Structure formats: C-alpha cells, structure tokens
Amino acid sequence: MSELPLEAVLFMFLLVVGIVVGRLRNLFGAAMLTGIFSFLSAGLFTLLTAVDVAFTEAAVGAGISTVLFLATLALTDDTERPSERSWLAIGVVSVTGLALFFGTFDMPSFGDPEAPIHKGVGQHYLMHSWDEIGLPNVVTSVLASYRGYDTFGELAVVFTAGIGVLLLLRSKSAVMGAKAKPIPARSRAPYVREMPIVRAVAKVMLPFIMLFALYVQAHGDFGPGGGFQAGVVFAAAFILYGLVWGPRAVQRIAPERLLEGGMAFGLLLYGGVGVAALFAGGTFLDYSAFTPDHPSHGQHWGIFLVELGVGITVSAVMLVIYFVFTARPRPRLPKKRGPLAPPRLTAVPELPVDHSKERPAP
Amino acid sequence: MTLATHWHYWVVIALMMTGLHIVIARRNYVKKLMGLSIFQVSVIMLYVTMGKVEGGTAPVYVMKGEGHDAVPNLEIAYSNPVPHVLMLTAIVVGIATMALGLALVVRIKESYGSVEDDVVIEKDRAEEEALES
Amino acid sequence: MTLALAIIGTVCLAGGVFFCVVGGIGLIRLPDFYSRCHAAGMTDSAGAAGILVGLCFFAEPLVIAKLLTVVAFIWLSSVVSTHALVKAAYARGVKMDNPRVRDWTVRPEKGTEVETTVPKAAKAPSLGELAGVVGGRVGVGVGVGVGVGVGVGVGVGV
C-alpha cells in the first residue's frame, strides 16, 4: 500500500499525456509524448512488479517506436490539419467507457491472491518450474519453454513484419544495395563534420551498448532480460551509429544481405531446435528430449538456443526496418536554414508518385 | 467494490477510451497510429495489474541457501508470471504491426500526396467516378 | 552509522527531487526554446544524478556499482542529447526570443555595431510585492497538495 501515491501520480501523468497526444497538432511533439507515455508505463510496470514487461516496454515502446514515428514524420507531414469536434466519436467512446465501467463491477480486487487468474497454470509454473526447468526467472522459463510455441509464433510475426516493410518500402536508391565502397568525404552525412561532441560520445558509448545487449541476452535466465530486449538494444547501437554517421556508414558494417539472412536465420534456429527435439525423441519444442537422463540440462540448452534465435531475428528486423525507412527518398527538405547549416550537396529529390499503377476497370 | 480496490481498472478504462477516441476522431493517419499505441499500452496495463498479487514480488525466484544447493524460496508470494509472458508477446507484436502500419502510411503519402483521411477518401472517390464516367 | 547514511541519502534524494521540480517549472515558465533546453538538461543531469546517488546510500555494494554506472551513462548520453537538440535547432533557424539577452542566432551585418550591454529590466519589484506574489503562490501550492493528499487518503480509506 505504500506505493499507492506513486502509482496514482504516474497514472495521472499517463492520463494527461494521453489526452495531450490527442490534442497536439504538432506531430513531432506528439511522437515525443508517445515515447514519454511508453516510458511512464514502463515505470508503472516496474511498480506493479512486472519487471520483464517494463524492460521490454522501455526498450521497444520508448526506443524503437519513437524512432519509427520520427522516421515516418520525416517522410510525411509533421503537422496535423485541425479537425472539428465529432460528437459521434465522443458518444461512442462514452458509451463504450460506461459499458466497460459497469463490466468492472464483477472483477476481482486489485492484488487479490484468490482471484481466478491466479488459480490456473500460474501456480503450477511458480511451484514446479524449478524442478522441471531450473531457471530462477520464471518468466523466461514460461516464455521459452512452457509457452515456447507462442513465442515461436510471435517471432514469426516479427519476421513477417520485417518482410512486409521490405516489400512496401524498399527502394532502389543508392544507399540500399550499394556495394561497400569507401565513402568520399563530401558525401558523408552533412552534419557529421560539425558535430564533434556527438561523434566522440557516440564512439565511446557504442561498445558499451553492444556489451549490454549481450549481457541482457545471456542474463535473461537470472533476471529480467532475454532475446527480445537484447535484440532491440543491439539494434539500438547500430541505429545510433546510423544516426550520427549516416546510412552509408552503417551499410558498410551491416550490409543488407547479412541482415536479411539474419532475419531468417533466427527464426530457422528456433524452428530447428524444435525439429531437433522431434528427432531426439520428444515432441516439438520439448527440450528435455535432448538429455533424457537430466531433463533440466536439456531445457537450459534449448532455452539458450531459442533465445539466441529470438535475439538475432529481432535485432535484424529492427535494423532492416530502420534502414528501409531512412533510405526512402525524402519528399522535401526543410525550408528554413539557419546560419550554421552546411551548403546543400545534392539536388532536392523529386517526390516519387506512382503513375504506373492504374486501377483496373471495374 | 470500492474505489480502493477497483481504481486501477477505471484508470485503465479512461486510458483505453482516450486512445480509442484518438483513433476514431482524428483524421491524420499517423495520429491514429499514435492513438492505437496508447490503446495498446493501456490494455497491457490492464493485464499486468490483474496479474499483481498483493505483497508479491517480481516472478524471479528469491534463492535461499548457498551455491549449488540454492533452492527457491516458495513461501513468499510472487506475482503471476503468465500475464507477464502474454504481455511481452503483445508488446513485441504491437511494435511489429506499428512498423507495418507506418510503412503503409508512408506509401499512402507517396501515392495520394496526403495522410489526412478525408483527402485520401475524396481522391479515391474522384478516381472511381472518373473511371466510371 | 546507518542513521547517518540514511540522513545523507535523504538529503541527496531531496536535492535531486528539488532539481527535477525546478527543471519542470523552468520547462513551462522560461520564455524561449534555448533556455527551456537548459532547464530540461538540468533535470537530466542534476536531478537524475541526485536521486540515484541518494539511492546509493540505501543499497548494498553491487547495487551501488550499478547505480553509479547508470549515473555515468545518463551524464554521457542525455547531456549530449541536449547538446545535439540545441545544435539542430540552431542549424534549423530557431530564433531566440528572450528580450533581455542579445540574440546570438542572428548574424550581424558587416559594419553595424553590436550592443554588448544587457538592457536593464523595466522596474525591479519591491520586497513587499515579491513577498506577496511568492506567498500567494506557495499558498496555492500548499492548498493543492493538501487537497490531493486528503483526496487520496479518503479514497484509500474508503
């Protein structure tokens, strides 16, 4: 009960931020506020003892999601046109809210240990996962072993999203698919010449970020962590490099073919572990079949390989999505340029309009 | 059913309705996706608050004993790990669909020249009428 | 011994909270973008560091090492982010809108003289005026705080 004021204040902040996101017409500010919303909810998750969820929400929601929104806003308008108040929308939302409010009358109290949600498999996992799997982090053992099939499907969804974004946004511009040539000095990202502080600090931080990603990957068995968070943090290191040195520089160290291969390889590793369990005599994704006389050792090996697959695919997909967004030709350049802006190096690119696709006759 | 025992449900419902209102009432596609993200986080919040056990700690075993004989302390209360696992999946799937949605918005902007809902629908209608006539 | 550590820790925490609150107030009340960036940066560096260092006094050595690593990372990353933000805004042409300071974002033409003295404020408030304004605002703050506290307490009790 002593956390109640903190939770109440954080919930209040969440509500205020949510309302302001709806009303802000400057989409850049709204994207930043969405990141703040995710970060506040990550703090709330920590207070509600959901540490794995908090870690993932902070990495994914406050990190990758904000970067993607900003990349999209760079390619579309960054101001919303004003819309008049829609009474129908307010009515629908109020009716739905009231219905949900009446629905909560029968729900169990906050933190009630006798609630029906705690009576099922959750108890079994908590009581028996040490004997059956032997990992201190119950969430990892549930995620990778007890509910390993769901996680396989989730990884397939991430992979499909990566393929979908590639299909939609891959462009034949000079950056994607370029062979690794040395970058001529004039074509480096224009502001790199004038950002010595950012460059220096980014150089210092990059190895630590990658090391932390490996730590999170390996430590997922003992504390909050695991494949998803590690993949996102690893991708964040490369995204930082790309933000400071430009997309061509990242293409040299993480070429597109390697990333696409990584996307598929992680998913194949996960499925391969499952099929190997079939060959070893168990059912699909039954890691105990690897070492029949000592089942928890097999579980450890299976979970390690499976989380590795998750980490590889997630980092590759996040990187591919980021590259594809930043390599898309921009429709316009900013009009106002202050005294420190460098001279324009290339001509303003044309807005690519699809004239070739005609609609078929009905 | 009192304020003290159910307040978190109501806050989550308020958040959900905020997100839903943004998705329905705003015309800009990027703003709609932001509202969708808010809605998603509030649903995750609902499940996580339902998974909390009063006085429970994070579902990572507190070990008692030393070294290889360490055994988890099963007397203390742990929060339910199943909603946490489900919500981990939900977050990752949510970011995947968000990325796909944003890619679609970029293509819509390139094809129609605008990401406002009414402009896009108007252009579609004008094209259809031009094709029929 | 532990009481002394707890007291020092609480003082550090209070200092960190103070800087966070001051940064938040500055974010709203300061006149233009660059001064607001300064307030936000103070929240990151002094506020977060104060809170985390204050927490160090309540923790065991391994946790202290982790907390200090987080402080180092925050000092590196968020301070440089503020710098990058201000630099990007300057390159984009965001103007300074602070009437009491010379506008450094506008390059003066050749030959014109640049005034280097800071123009004085219109009229300094008297002590009585100042006390009245500050007292009024403190009163409003205390009232809101007591109201929220009573509301939460009643809600918890009910």
XYZ file of C-alpha atoms in Angstrom:
653
model
C 0.000 0.000 0.000
C 2.957 2.317 0.397
C 3.369 2.568 -3.374
C -0.137 3.862 -3.866
C 0.685 7.587 -4.084
C 3.456 6.917 -6.600
C 1.189 4.730 -8.711
C -1.623 7.283 -8.515
C 0.688 10.102 -9.634
C 2.109 8.047 -12.513
C -1.375 7.065 -13.681
C -2.377 10.710 -13.566
C 0.627 11.634 -15.698
C -0.331 8.874 -18.132
C -3.847 10.214 -18.462
C -2.657 13.770 -19.012
C -0.081 12.696 -21.601
C -2.686 10.588 -23.397
C -5.116 13.480 -23.622
C -2.420 15.887 -24.795
C -1.255 13.470 -27.517
C -4.753 13.573 -28.915
C -4.941 17.328 -28.923
C -1.452 18.262 -30.131
C -1.411 19.209 -33.786
C 2.366 19.295 -33.978
C 3.039 15.628 -34.706
C 6.696 15.846 -33.762
C 5.704 16.772 -30.226
C 3.005 14.109 -30.250
C 5.568 11.454 -31.229
C 7.819 12.515 -28.364
C 4.865 12.399 -25.987
C 4.040 8.881 -27.153
C 7.572 7.920 -26.170
C 7.060 9.579 -22.794
C 3.800 7.645 -22.441
C 5.610 4.359 -23.014
C 8.342 5.321 -20.579
C 5.862 6.257 -17.843
C 4.037 2.986 -18.357
C 7.375 1.168 -18.075
C 7.843 2.827 -14.691
C 4.354 1.733 -13.697
C 5.058 -1.826 -14.780
C 8.106 -1.859 -12.525
C 5.974 -0.675 -9.611
C 3.477 -3.434 -10.399
C 6.412 -5.947 -10.209
C 6.257 -6.808 -13.913
C 9.956 -6.247 -14.487
C 10.319 -8.153 -17.772
C 7.354 -6.321 -19.249
C 8.791 -3.000 -18.063
C 12.142 -3.713 -19.691
C 10.531 -4.667 -22.996
C 8.175 -1.695 -22.964
C 11.020 0.733 -22.246
C 13.239 -0.709 -24.977
C 10.555 -1.227 -27.592
C 7.979 1.438 -26.858
C 10.168 4.292 -25.755
C 13.035 3.442 -28.091
C 12.179 1.810 -31.376
C 8.631 3.095 -31.621
C 9.696 6.717 -31.233
C 12.441 6.302 -33.844
C 9.936 4.800 -36.279
C 7.417 7.571 -35.705
C 10.078 10.218 -36.290
C 11.296 8.447 -39.423
C 7.714 8.369 -40.711
C 7.196 12.037 -39.882
C 10.313 12.897 -41.861
C 8.665 11.265 -44.878
C 5.167 12.684 -44.365
C 3.724 15.904 -42.989
C 4.622 16.861 -39.489
C 1.567 18.947 -38.727
C -1.958 17.705 -38.474
C -4.800 19.622 -40.039
C -7.380 20.744 -37.495
C -10.425 18.540 -37.195
C -13.710 19.745 -35.779
C -15.174 18.075 -32.717
C -17.060 14.938 -33.627
C -19.966 14.293 -31.275
C -20.468 10.824 -32.698
C -16.938 9.837 -31.700
C -17.384 11.241 -28.205
C -20.697 9.442 -27.893
C -19.282 6.104 -28.999
C -16.323 6.450 -26.673
C -18.530 7.413 -23.719
C -20.917 4.515 -24.272
C -18.042 2.069 -24.562
C -16.381 3.501 -21.487
C -19.591 3.249 -19.473
C -20.144 -0.333 -20.582
C -16.617 -1.250 -19.560
C -17.088 0.590 -16.276
C -20.146 -1.494 -15.479
C -18.207 -4.555 -16.533
C -15.588 -3.986 -13.871
C -18.105 -4.357 -11.048
C -17.671 -8.114 -11.066
C -13.940 -8.124 -11.382
C -11.687 -9.136 -8.503
C -9.996 -6.561 -6.311
C -6.547 -5.269 -7.034
C -3.899 -7.722 -5.842
C -6.336 -10.297 -4.556
C -4.437 -13.578 -4.211
C -7.688 -15.528 -4.500
C -8.557 -14.075 -7.894
C -9.400 -16.682 -10.565
C -6.443 -15.579 -12.673
C -4.034 -16.998 -10.109
C -5.705 -20.373 -9.789
C -4.623 -21.980 -13.003
C -1.307 -22.698 -14.642
C 0.382 -19.701 -12.993
C 0.541 -21.570 -9.709
C 1.891 -24.680 -11.416
C 4.617 -22.679 -13.146
C 5.677 -20.990 -9.940
C 5.702 -24.172 -7.893
C 7.253 -26.555 -10.359
C 9.414 -24.626 -12.779
C 12.489 -25.017 -10.598
C 12.254 -28.806 -10.706
C 11.266 -29.080 -14.335
C 13.422 -26.357 -15.870
C 15.692 -24.961 -13.203
C 15.872 -21.263 -14.051
C 15.420 -18.515 -11.475
C 13.478 -16.258 -13.869
C 10.073 -17.877 -14.121
C 9.015 -15.515 -16.904
C 11.844 -16.746 -19.145
C 11.081 -20.368 -18.430
C 7.411 -19.806 -19.216
C 8.184 -17.737 -22.313
C 10.770 -20.050 -23.851
C 9.722 -23.465 -22.637
C 6.216 -23.801 -21.236
C 4.767 -21.369 -23.803
C 7.535 -21.805 -26.353
C 5.111 -22.364 -29.193
C 3.503 -18.950 -28.633
C 6.913 -17.327 -28.671
C 7.680 -19.111 -31.934
C 4.537 -17.604 -33.418
C 5.473 -14.200 -32.079
C 8.903 -14.432 -33.693
C 7.203 -15.372 -36.942
C 5.045 -12.239 -36.622
C 8.152 -10.082 -36.166
C 9.733 -11.733 -39.189
C 6.578 -11.186 -41.248
C 6.507 -7.535 -40.267
C 10.097 -7.170 -41.435
C 9.263 -8.778 -44.751
C 6.149 -6.629 -45.080
C 8.073 -3.416 -44.501
C 10.703 -4.548 -47.000
C 8.023 -5.242 -49.587
C 6.381 -1.888 -49.028
C 9.270 0.474 -48.669
C 12.366 -0.999 -50.233
C 13.630 1.428 -52.836
C 16.360 1.221 -55.394
C 18.088 4.307 -54.074
C 21.817 4.459 -53.916
C 22.034 3.515 -50.256
C 20.234 0.211 -50.085
C 22.042 -2.494 -52.017
C 25.128 -0.381 -52.594
C 28.374 -2.270 -52.668
C 30.795 -1.391 -49.938
C 32.947 1.428 -51.321
C 34.911 3.917 -49.307
C 32.767 6.957 -48.638
C 34.082 10.134 -50.311
C 34.481 12.926 -47.812
C 31.911 15.242 -49.349
C 29.095 12.735 -49.308
C 29.182 11.889 -45.654
C 26.076 12.944 -43.770
C 26.253 16.724 -43.941
C 26.217 17.468 -40.258
C 28.904 14.966 -39.289
C 31.611 17.494 -39.972
C 30.110 19.843 -37.421
C 29.132 17.507 -34.581
C 32.418 16.611 -32.869
C 30.894 16.224 -29.412
C 28.117 13.925 -30.549
C 30.535 11.880 -32.626
C 33.015 11.474 -29.792
C 30.447 10.467 -27.204
C 28.721 8.083 -29.617
C 32.060 6.417 -30.285
C 32.553 5.934 -26.564
C 29.065 4.595 -25.934
C 28.662 2.169 -28.826
C 30.768 -0.728 -27.456
C 29.079 -0.457 -24.072
C 25.636 -0.577 -25.633
C 26.550 -3.722 -27.542
C 28.099 -5.264 -24.464
C 24.948 -4.505 -22.529
C 22.888 -6.158 -25.235
C 24.958 -9.326 -24.902
C 24.621 -9.136 -21.133
C 20.849 -8.853 -21.369
C 20.740 -11.774 -23.792
C 22.760 -14.042 -21.529
C 21.262 -12.891 -18.261
C 17.659 -13.456 -19.218
C 17.667 -16.686 -17.243
C 18.506 -14.989 -13.960
C 16.766 -11.652 -14.089
C 14.711 -9.520 -16.430
C 16.024 -9.821 -19.945
C 16.054 -12.308 -22.749
C 16.050 -12.342 -26.506
C 13.602 -9.550 -27.344
C 15.124 -6.884 -25.163
C 18.636 -7.881 -26.186
C 17.767 -7.759 -29.871
C 16.271 -4.299 -29.534
C 19.238 -2.934 -27.558
C 21.685 -4.408 -30.071
C 19.785 -2.810 -32.932
C 19.774 0.475 -30.993
C 23.581 0.535 -31.087
C 23.584 0.299 -34.870
C 20.781 2.825 -35.159
C 22.830 5.259 -33.077
C 25.734 4.711 -35.424
C 23.468 5.330 -38.387
C 22.021 8.479 -36.868
C 25.433 10.024 -36.318
C 27.439 8.806 -39.330
C 24.721 8.398 -41.928
C 23.120 5.329 -43.501
C 26.007 4.647 -45.873
C 28.377 4.077 -42.982
C 26.072 1.519 -41.417
C 25.661 -0.226 -44.753
C 29.393 -0.882 -44.736
C 29.350 -2.715 -41.430
C 25.877 -4.251 -41.560
C 25.140 -4.927 -45.212
C 21.592 -5.541 -46.252
C 22.171 -9.148 -47.292
C 23.573 -10.006 -43.887
C 20.582 -8.503 -42.140
C 18.073 -10.266 -44.349
C 19.917 -13.512 -43.743
C 19.889 -12.816 -40.024
C 16.139 -12.246 -40.088
C 15.559 -15.685 -41.486
C 18.332 -17.409 -39.575
C 16.950 -16.616 -36.128
C 13.520 -17.960 -36.987
C 15.085 -21.046 -38.552
C 17.168 -21.575 -35.423
C 14.059 -21.528 -33.276
C 12.191 -23.916 -35.538
C 15.314 -26.011 -35.946
C 15.599 -26.517 -32.207
C 12.010 -27.652 -32.182
C 12.546 -30.093 -35.020
C 15.761 -31.339 -33.407
C 13.702 -32.141 -30.337
C 11.448 -34.187 -32.624
C 14.447 -36.093 -33.924
C 15.707 -36.595 -30.381
C 12.540 -38.412 -29.492
C 10.329 -35.826 -27.862
C 7.536 -33.625 -29.125
C 8.036 -30.344 -30.995
C 9.979 -27.879 -28.789
C 10.292 -30.394 -25.962
C 13.841 -29.552 -24.961
C 14.019 -32.257 -22.313
C 14.412 -34.775 -25.110
C 17.974 -33.574 -25.712
C 19.209 -35.012 -22.422
C 16.690 -37.614 -21.303
C 18.513 -38.541 -18.114
C 18.804 -34.948 -16.947
C 15.823 -33.040 -18.330
C 16.624 -29.610 -16.927
C 20.008 -29.570 -18.703
C 18.252 -30.088 -21.990
C 15.873 -27.308 -21.068
C 18.796 -24.969 -20.406
C 20.327 -25.724 -23.792
C 17.035 -25.415 -25.586
C 16.180 -22.111 -23.941
C 19.655 -20.731 -24.662
C 19.473 -21.557 -28.373
C 15.914 -20.419 -28.706
C 16.591 -17.046 -27.047
C 19.622 -16.644 -29.295
C 17.400 -17.135 -32.319
C 14.952 -14.586 -30.962
C 17.712 -12.045 -30.363
C 19.180 -12.440 -33.848
C 15.864 -12.117 -35.651
C 14.601 -9.190 -33.577
C 17.792 -7.158 -33.990
C 17.920 -7.873 -37.718
C 14.275 -6.925 -38.218
C 14.592 -3.696 -36.235
C 17.676 -2.711 -38.226
C 16.095 -3.581 -41.559
C 13.005 -1.540 -40.737
C 15.132 1.428 -39.706
C 17.263 1.257 -42.866
C 14.327 0.954 -45.157
C 12.671 3.987 -43.588
C 15.758 6.166 -43.774
C 16.730 5.128 -47.294
C 13.383 6.148 -48.731
C 13.847 9.324 -50.782
C 12.602 12.308 -48.874
C 9.819 14.352 -50.407
C 11.196 17.711 -49.331
C 13.985 19.389 -47.433
C 13.409 21.899 -44.626
C 12.826 25.378 -45.914
C 14.374 27.417 -43.118
C 18.104 27.101 -42.786
C 19.939 28.927 -40.035
C 23.474 30.367 -40.040
C 25.213 27.086 -39.174
C 23.579 24.870 -41.807
C 26.012 23.497 -44.387
C 25.549 24.084 -48.131
C 23.294 21.638 -49.943
C 25.322 18.849 -51.525
C 22.704 17.196 -53.703
C 19.719 18.388 -55.642
C 16.331 18.242 -53.971
C 14.909 14.791 -54.803
C 11.606 14.519 -56.609
C 8.513 13.268 -54.855
C 8.076 9.730 -56.231
C 4.491 9.475 -57.435
C 3.171 6.162 -58.674
C 1.888 6.845 -62.187
C 2.458 3.280 -63.351
C -0.239 1.642 -61.298
C -3.601 2.174 -62.964
C -6.691 0.947 -61.291
C -8.279 -1.972 -63.165
C -11.581 -1.279 -64.835
C -14.478 -2.371 -62.616
C -16.272 -2.994 -4.930
C -14.809 0.263 -3.747
C -12.558 2.959 -5.073
C -9.592 1.480 -3.259
C -9.928 -1.968 -4.802
C -11.003 -1.104 -8.337
C -9.488 2.266 -9.118
C -6.823 0.874 -11.377
C -9.420 -0.716 -13.655
C -11.115 2.636 -14.058
C -7.908 4.490 -14.813
C -7.062 1.880 -17.432
C -10.531 2.243 -18.945
C -10.032 6.007 -19.110
C -6.711 5.474 -20.893
C -8.300 2.998 -23.293
C -11.052 5.431 -24.143
C -8.517 8.195 -24.722
C -6.681 6.009 -27.201
C -9.919 4.898 -28.843
C -11.075 8.490 -29.228
C -7.827 9.440 -30.944
C -8.177 6.511 -33.370
C -11.782 7.345 -34.216
C -11.888 11.111 -34.173
C -8.563 12.271 -35.619
C -8.102 12.339 -39.371
C -4.342 12.091 -39.683
C -3.151 8.511 -40.106
C -0.015 8.998 -38.064
C -2.072 10.445 -35.230
C -4.407 7.466 -35.461
C -1.455 5.136 -35.100
C -0.301 7.042 -32.039
C -3.756 6.606 -30.538
C -3.570 2.917 -31.337
C -0.270 2.719 -29.497
C -1.842 4.380 -26.449
C -4.769 1.957 -26.570
C -2.380 -0.975 -26.767
C -0.300 0.137 -23.791
C -3.429 0.595 -21.692
C -4.629 -2.929 -22.498
C -1.225 -4.251 -21.449
C -1.545 -2.221 -18.265
C -4.888 -3.911 -17.572
C -3.446 -7.387 -17.766
C -0.400 -6.502 -15.721
C -2.496 -5.001 -12.928
C -4.620 -8.118 -12.931
C -1.520 -10.251 -12.567
C -0.229 -8.494 -9.479
C -0.553 -10.262 -6.166
C -0.667 -8.095 -3.064
C 2.699 -8.200 -1.341
C 4.079 -10.255 -4.193
C 7.465 -9.657 -5.666
C 8.633 -9.994 -9.249
C 8.341 -13.575 -10.581
C 12.076 -14.210 -10.236
C 12.893 -16.725 -7.543
C 14.485 -15.465 -4.364
C 17.024 -18.150 -3.579
C 17.792 -19.416 -0.133
C 20.837 -21.498 0.561
C 24.295 -21.269 -0.911
C 25.851 -22.193 -4.239
C 24.689 -25.427 -5.804
C 22.242 -26.184 -3.016
C 20.349 -22.962 -3.538
C 16.649 -23.616 -3.607
C 13.948 -21.101 -4.426
C 12.034 -19.686 -1.508
C 8.490 -20.744 -2.316
C 6.870 -19.399 0.848
C 6.830 -15.783 -0.218
C 4.265 -14.504 -2.654
C 5.214 -13.997 -6.300
C 3.232 -12.167 -8.920
C 1.613 -14.323 -11.553
C 4.093 -14.849 -14.436
C 1.552 -15.832 -17.079
C 0.132 -12.330 -17.774
C 3.695 -11.006 -17.938
C 4.616 -13.519 -20.605
C 1.480 -12.804 -22.612
C 2.071 -9.068 -22.424
C 5.698 -9.454 -23.509
C 4.391 -11.131 -26.628
C 1.753 -8.431 -27.017
C 4.300 -5.617 -26.867
C 6.544 -7.160 -29.489
C 3.660 -7.982 -31.808
C 2.378 -4.444 -31.304
C 5.626 -2.887 -32.437
C 5.682 -5.184 -35.453
C 2.206 -4.115 -36.545
C 3.051 -0.481 -35.805
C 6.060 -0.656 -38.110
C 3.939 -2.166 -40.836
C 1.253 0.483 -40.334
C 3.804 3.279 -40.560
C 5.222 1.799 -43.760
C 1.709 1.795 -45.201
C 1.270 5.443 -44.177
C 4.470 6.387 -45.998
C 3.236 4.685 -49.159
C -0.156 6.365 -48.837
C 1.568 9.718 -48.604
C 3.553 8.984 -51.730
C 0.544 7.801 -53.720
C -2.069 10.313 -52.600
C 0.082 13.232 -51.528
C -1.547 13.484 -48.119
C -2.057 11.459 -44.948
C -5.335 13.059 -43.982
C -8.250 10.656 -44.034
C -10.740 12.880 -45.828
C -8.319 13.901 -48.583
C -7.460 10.267 -49.334
C -11.079 9.141 -49.418
C -12.001 12.111 -51.601
C -9.257 11.266 -54.076
C -10.399 7.645 -54.189
C -13.970 8.697 -54.827
C -12.902 11.115 -57.558
C -10.843 8.393 -59.237
C -13.719 5.951 -59.132
C -16.086 8.462 -60.636
C -13.538 9.330 -63.315
C -13.214 5.638 -64.163
C -16.938 5.049 -64.307
C -17.663 8.043 -66.494
C 26.228 4.762 11.408
C 23.312 3.648 9.298
C 21.274 6.572 10.570
C 23.947 8.962 9.318
C 23.994 7.202 5.947
C 20.221 7.365 5.774
C 20.251 11.084 6.527
C 22.860 11.832 3.858
C 20.921 9.673 1.400
C 17.707 11.514 2.144
C 19.409 14.881 1.673
C 20.758 13.749 -1.714
C 17.335 12.452 -2.716
C 15.729 15.711 -1.675
C 18.302 17.641 -3.697
C 17.643 15.512 -6.741
C 13.900 15.963 -6.380
C 14.386 19.710 -5.979
C 16.336 19.926 -9.225
C 13.730 17.839 -11.028
C 10.929 20.109 -9.818
C 12.879 23.257 -10.684
C 13.615 21.824 -14.119
C 9.947 21.106 -14.616
C 8.947 24.608 -13.586
C 11.597 26.066 -15.867
C 10.349 23.971 -18.762
C 6.992 25.682 -18.526
C 7.879 29.182 -17.456
C 11.023 30.082 -19.360
C 10.484 32.297 -22.386
C 12.253 30.657 -25.289
C 13.462 27.345 -26.623
C 17.115 27.552 -25.665
C 16.509 28.401 -22.026
C 13.940 25.621 -21.824
C 16.557 23.209 -23.149
C 18.815 24.338 -20.353
C 16.105 23.571 -17.797
C 15.438 20.156 -19.300
C 19.135 19.355 -19.277
C 19.323 20.267 -15.631
C 16.546 17.775 -14.917
C 18.581 15.055 -16.589
C 21.969 15.747 -15.115
C 21.436 17.166 -11.638
C 18.005 15.732 -10.858
C 18.548 12.154 -12.001
C 22.086 12.052 -10.594
C 20.911 13.436 -7.247
C 18.196 10.828 -6.940
C 20.408 7.932 -7.991
C 23.312 8.966 -5.758
C 20.843 9.372 -2.910
C 19.634 5.829 -3.517
C 23.244 4.624 -3.282
C 23.223 5.280 0.440
C 20.494 2.704 0.994
C 21.896 -0.124 -1.088
C 24.499 -2.872 -0.978
C 27.828 -2.561 -2.848
C 26.849 -4.379 -6.052
C 23.746 -2.240 -6.413
C 25.838 0.878 -5.707
C 28.123 -0.034 -8.613
C 25.122 -0.485 -10.911
C 23.580 2.817 -9.818
C 26.830 4.697 -10.402
C 27.135 3.106 -13.849
C 23.643 4.346 -14.637
C 24.595 7.850 -13.453
C 27.674 7.824 -15.699
C 25.602 6.683 -18.658
C 22.947 9.321 -18.040
C 25.564 12.040 -17.775
C 27.125 10.931 -21.029
C 24.037 10.334 -23.089
C 21.355 12.788 -22.076
C 23.677 15.759 -21.792
C 24.946 15.106 -25.300
C 21.355 14.667 -26.464
C 20.519 18.132 -25.155
C 23.557 19.472 -26.967
C 22.532 17.752 -30.202
C 18.999 19.087 -29.832
C 20.142 22.677 -29.362
C 22.625 22.399 -32.227
C 19.965 21.015 -34.548
C 17.581 23.792 -33.567
C 20.249 26.418 -34.199
C 21.066 24.926 -37.591
C 17.370 24.847 -38.420
C 16.992 28.512 -37.567
C 15.041 28.569 -34.323
C 15.268 32.124 -33.064
C 15.992 33.233 -29.559
C 13.019 35.016 -28.091
C 14.489 36.254 -24.865
C 14.144 40.032 -24.822
C 16.673 40.634 -22.071
C 19.579 38.976 -23.893
C 21.215 39.759 -27.200
C 20.014 37.424 -29.960
C 23.031 35.311 -30.850
C 21.189 33.421 -33.594
C 21.202 36.404 -35.930
C 24.456 37.212 -37.640
C 25.053 40.975 -37.551
C 25.715 42.659 -40.861
C 29.217 43.888 -41.550
C 29.890 47.334 -40.211
C 26.951 47.656 -37.860
C 27.755 47.988 -34.233
C 26.653 45.282 -31.863
C 25.425 46.358 -28.457
C 27.165 44.407 -25.761
C 25.415 45.733 -22.698
C 22.426 43.893 -21.328
C 19.363 46.159 -21.279
C 18.082 46.703 -17.761
C 14.765 45.276 -16.599
C 11.807 47.646 -16.607
C 11.405 48.021 -12.849
C 12.607 45.723 -10.118
C 9.755 44.546 -7.889
C 9.791 45.816 -4.345
C 10.233 43.475 -1.431
C 6.612 43.727 -0.412
C 5.370 42.882 -3.904
C 7.757 39.974 -4.079
C 6.673 38.597 -0.722
C 3.048 38.912 -1.732
C 3.477 37.057 -5.008
C 5.631 34.325 -3.521
C 3.327 33.908 -0.555
C 0.313 33.666 -2.816
C 1.883 31.024 -4.979
C 3.159 28.991 -2.020
C -0.316 29.139 -0.568
C -1.871 27.836 -3.764
C 0.687 25.045 -3.934
C 0.128 24.007 -0.325
C -3.605 24.103 -0.821
C -3.478 21.891 -3.903
C -1.103 19.498 -2.194
C -3.268 19.193 0.895
C -6.337 18.738 -1.248
C -4.752 15.953 -3.298
C -3.412 14.299 -0.169
C -6.788 14.383 1.551
C -8.463 13.067 -1.563
C -6.055 10.149 -1.893
C -6.319 9.424 1.810
C -10.106 9.380 1.705
C -10.013 7.205 -1.386
C -7.657 4.735 0.251
C -9.668 4.675 3.442
C -12.947 4.131 1.638
